N, CA and C of each residue as an Amber inpcrd file, in Angstrom:
protein
   258
 -28.0150000 -32.2780000   9.8380000 -28.1410000 -31.8290000  11.2110000
 -26.8200000 -32.0260000  11.9580000 -26.4270000 -31.0010000  12.6610000
 -25.2230000 -31.0790000  13.4730000 -23.9270000 -31.0130000  12.6800000
 -23.9710000 -30.6700000  11.4050000 -22.7550000 -30.5890000  10.5990000
 -22.3840000 -29.1310000  10.3620000 -21.0670000 -28.8710000  10.3500000
 -20.5920000 -27.5320000  10.0210000 -19.2460000 -27.6420000   9.3350000
 -18.8780000 -26.5830000   8.6530000 -17.5770000 -26.5540000   7.9750000
 -16.9300000 -25.2030000   8.2030000 -15.6370000 -25.1640000   8.0370000
 -14.8760000 -23.9140000   8.0370000 -14.2400000 -23.8150000   6.6690000
 -14.4990000 -22.7070000   5.9770000 -14.0180000 -22.5420000   4.6110000
 -13.2090000 -21.2610000   4.4790000 -12.1900000 -21.3090000   3.6570000
 -11.4310000 -20.1190000   3.2800000 -11.6490000 -19.8780000   1.8040000
 -12.0270000 -18.6710000   1.4640000 -12.2200000 -18.3010000   0.0700000
 -11.1020000 -17.3510000  -0.3150000 -10.2840000 -17.7560000  -1.2730000
  -9.1730000 -16.9410000  -1.7270000  -9.6760000 -16.0150000  -2.8240000
  -9.6260000 -14.7240000  -2.5400000 -10.1160000 -13.7340000  -3.4890000
  -8.9860000 -13.2460000  -4.3750000  -7.8060000 -13.0020000  -3.7730000
  -6.6390000 -12.5440000  -4.5160000  -5.4200000 -13.2950000  -3.9870000
  -4.4490000 -13.4880000  -4.8620000  -3.2100000 -14.1350000  -4.4720000
  -2.0540000 -13.3540000  -5.0870000  -1.0180000 -13.0940000  -4.2910000
   0.1190000 -12.2970000  -4.7480000   1.4190000 -13.0350000  -4.4700000
   2.4090000 -12.8190000  -5.3310000   3.7450000 -13.3690000  -5.1230000
   4.7410000 -12.2210000  -5.1100000   5.7980000 -12.3760000  -4.3450000
   6.8730000 -11.3810000  -4.2970000   6.3540000  -9.9690000  -4.0290000
   5.6830000  -9.8060000  -2.9200000   5.1400000  -8.4970000  -2.5640000
   5.8060000  -7.9870000  -1.2960000   5.6650000  -6.7080000  -1.0760000
   6.1240000  -6.0770000   0.1540000   4.8690000  -5.6350000   0.8950000
   4.6660000  -6.1630000   2.0910000   3.4860000  -5.7870000   2.8560000
   3.9070000  -5.3670000   4.2580000   3.1020000  -4.4690000   4.8350000
   3.3760000  -3.9590000   6.1670000   2.0840000  -4.0060000   6.9800000
   2.2020000  -3.9660000   8.3050000   0.9810000  -3.8630000   9.1120000
   0.2540000  -2.5540000   8.8030000  -1.0690000  -2.5920000   8.7640000
  -1.8590000  -1.3850000   8.4610000  -1.5620000  -0.2570000   9.4360000
  -1.2470000  -0.6010000  10.6800000  -0.9960000   0.4410000  11.6830000
   0.2600000   1.2490000  11.3860000   1.0880000   0.7710000  10.4530000
   2.3200000   1.4800000  10.0900000   2.1270000   2.4570000   8.9360000
   0.9870000   2.4170000   8.2890000   0.7100000   3.2930000   7.1450000
  -0.1300000   4.4760000   7.6040000   0.3250000   5.6760000   7.2520000
  -0.3540000   6.8950000   7.6670000  -0.6950000   7.7160000   6.4260000
  -1.7590000   8.4940000   6.5230000  -2.1750000   9.3540000   5.4130000
  -2.5380000  10.7260000   5.9640000  -2.0080000  11.7490000   5.3090000
  -2.3290000  13.1310000   5.6880000  -2.2230000  13.9970000   4.4400000
  -3.2250000  14.8090000   4.2020000  -3.2560000  15.7250000   3.0590000
  -2.9860000  15.0130000   1.7280000  -3.5070000  13.8070000   1.5830000
  -3.3540000  13.0700000   0.3410000  -2.0630000  12.2900000   0.2020000
  -1.1380000  12.4340000   1.1630000   0.1270000  11.6900000   1.1280000
   0.0150000  10.4420000   1.9870000   0.3940000   9.3000000   1.4440000
   0.5150000   8.0680000   2.2250000   1.9870000   7.9100000   2.5640000
   2.2830000   7.5900000   3.8230000   3.6780000   7.5200000   4.2310000
   3.8640000   6.5960000   5.4270000   5.1230000   6.2630000   5.6560000
   5.5420000   5.5080000   6.8350000   6.6000000   6.3460000   7.5470000
   6.8490000   6.0300000   8.7870000   7.9260000   6.6670000   9.5410000
   9.1010000   5.7070000   9.6170000  10.3110000   6.2460000   9.5370000
  11.5110000   5.4280000   9.7050000  12.6170000   6.2960000  10.3010000
  13.6640000   5.6430000  10.7690000  14.7990000   6.3670000  11.3380000
  16.0060000   6.1940000  10.4360000  16.7550000   7.2820000  10.2960000
  18.0060000   7.2570000   9.5250000  18.9460000   8.2570000  10.1710000
  20.1390000   7.7870000  10.4630000  21.1730000   8.6370000  11.0690000
  20.6650000   9.3400000  12.3230000  19.8900000   8.6310000  13.1390000
  19.4160000   9.1730000  14.4030000  18.2230000  10.1070000  14.3040000
  17.7330000  10.3490000  13.0930000  16.5660000  11.2210000  12.9050000
  15.3580000  10.4080000  12.4530000  14.1770000  10.8850000  12.7990000
  12.9360000  10.2650000  12.3380000  12.4620000  11.0150000  11.0970000
  12.0590000  10.2430000  10.0840000  11.6180000  10.7940000   8.8070000
  10.2740000  10.1860000   8.4110000   9.5690000  10.8850000   7.5150000
   8.4160000  10.3180000   6.8190000   8.8910000   9.9290000   5.4260000
   8.3920000   8.8110000   4.9250000   8.7320000   8.4040000   3.5650000
   7.4460000   8.1170000   2.8090000   7.2700000   8.7940000   1.6840000
   6.0700000   8.5860000   0.8690000   6.0880000   7.1760000   0.2780000
   4.9240000   6.5440000   0.2900000   4.7760000   5.2090000  -0.2800000
   3.4960000   5.1710000  -1.1040000   3.4130000   4.1780000  -1.9690000
   2.2070000   3.9390000  -2.7560000   1.5670000   2.6500000  -2.2550000
   0.4640000   2.7630000  -1.5280000  -0.1870000   1.5480000  -1.0310000
  -1.0110000   0.8730000  -2.1180000  -1.1820000  -0.4390000  -1.9550000
  -1.9980000  -1.2150000  -2.8840000  -3.1350000  -1.8780000  -2.1350000
  -3.4150000  -3.1050000  -2.4840000  -4.4970000  -3.8570000  -1.8450000
  -4.2120000  -4.0160000  -0.3540000  -5.2890000  -4.1460000   0.4130000
  -5.1340000  -4.2980000   1.8570000  -6.2570000  -5.1520000   2.4190000
  -6.0250000  -5.6400000   3.6190000  -7.0790000  -6.3150000   4.3670000
  -7.1250000  -5.6870000   5.7520000  -7.7450000  -6.3380000   6.6950000
  -7.8880000  -5.7550000   8.0300000  -6.5550000  -5.6030000   8.7510000
  -5.5480000  -6.3800000   8.3710000  -4.2850000  -6.4070000   9.1120000
  -3.0900000  -5.8510000   8.3490000  -3.0590000  -6.0150000   7.0440000
  -1.8710000  -5.6730000   6.2660000  -2.2200000  -4.8830000   5.0090000
  -1.2190000  -4.1500000   4.5170000  -1.3780000  -3.4120000   3.2680000
  -0.1480000  -3.6710000   2.3990000  -0.3720000  -3.8720000   1.1190000
   0.7240000  -4.0630000   0.1690000   1.2890000  -2.6940000  -0.1890000
   2.6010000  -2.5790000  -0.1920000   3.2690000  -1.3460000  -0.5930000
   3.8080000  -1.5570000  -1.9990000   3.2650000  -0.8210000  -2.9520000
   3.6400000  -0.9820000  -4.3550000   4.9090000  -0.2170000  -4.7080000
   5.1760000   0.8900000  -4.0190000   6.3720000   1.6910000  -4.2970000
   6.7200000   2.5220000  -3.0670000   8.0090000   2.8140000  -2.9320000
   8.4550000   3.7120000  -1.8760000   9.2630000   3.0600000  -0.7810000
   9.1530000   1.7530000  -0.6230000   9.9380000   1.0270000   0.3800000
  10.7680000  -0.0450000  -0.2980000  11.8600000  -0.3850000   0.3570000
  12.7010000  -1.4730000  -0.1300000  12.5650000  -2.6650000   0.8010000
  12.8060000  -3.8300000   0.2730000  12.7570000  -5.0420000   1.0660000
  13.6980000  -4.9060000   2.2660000  13.2300000  -5.3160000   3.4220000
  13.9740000  -5.2940000   4.6850000  14.2050000  -3.8980000   5.2540000
  13.6200000  -2.8580000   4.6720000  13.7360000  -1.5280000   5.2600000
  12.8850000  -1.4980000   6.5300000  13.4740000  -1.0340000   7.6130000
  12.7780000  -1.0040000   8.8920000  11.9670000   0.2780000   9.0140000
  10.7310000   0.1140000   9.4850000   9.8460000   1.2540000   9.6800000
   9.3360000   1.2380000  11.1190000   8.8360000   2.3840000  11.5640000
   8.3170000   2.4960000  12.9260000   6.8860000   1.9750000  12.9910000
   6.5640000   1.3520000  14.1140000   5.2180000   0.8210000  14.3070000
   4.2410000   1.8700000  14.8000000   4.7540000   2.9180000  15.4460000
   3.8830000   3.9160000  16.0540000   4.2480000   5.3210000  15.6000000
   3.3250000   6.2340000  15.7830000   3.5410000   7.6400000  15.4560000
   4.5200000   8.2330000  16.4640000   5.5550000   8.9290000  15.9880000
   6.4740000   9.5740000  16.9260000   5.7910000  10.7360000  17.6470000
   6.3200000  11.0830000  18.8120000   5.7230000  12.1490000  19.6240000
   5.6710000  13.4860000  18.8770000   6.7060000  13.7860000  18.1300000
   6.7970000  15.0740000  17.4350000   6.3170000  14.9760000  15.9910000
   5.2170000  14.2840000  15.7740000   4.7470000  13.9480000  14.4380000
   4.6490000  15.1590000  13.5030000   4.2240000  16.3060000  13.9970000
   4.0640000  17.4720000  13.1270000   5.3940000  18.0760000  12.6890000
   6.4750000  17.7420000  13.3840000   7.7980000  18.2760000  13.0550000
   8.6340000  17.3280000  12.1960000   8.1140000  16.1420000  11.9130000
   8.8800000  15.1440000  11.1590000   8.8470000  15.4920000   9.6740000
  10.0190000  15.7040000   9.0660000  10.0550000  16.0500000   7.6290000
   9.9540000  14.8140000   6.7380000   9.6010000  15.0500000   5.4790000
   9.6200000  13.9770000   4.4870000  11.0580000  13.7480000   4.0410000
  11.4110000  12.5030000   3.8470000  12.7200000  12.1180000   3.3540000
  12.6510000  12.1660000   1.8440000  13.4670000  13.0040000   1.2500000
  13.4930000  13.1530000  -0.2080000  14.8430000  12.7120000  -0.7350000
  14.8350000  11.7930000  -1.6510000  16.0700000  11.3040000  -2.2630000
  16.5120000  12.2800000  -3.3620000  17.8200000  12.3980000  -3.5060000
  18.3990000  13.1250000  -4.6300000  18.2890000  14.5850000  -4.5180000
């Protein structure tokens, strides 16, 4: 009587991962992407998302460590091209 506990259950554990806030990941027509700026222009960059929770998503491919991405959708979202390397 009168006893309670707070418990954390670890379901998965990861090391050396790249994760971003979920609000930064967008999906349209089957493409998952983030927005970023390069040389004064806004671009979309395709990424491969992995496991996620309510706040964050692991990015398995498409981003590099310390690459800066936009937190919000740009105003001209329909005009933003995909950034293609090579």
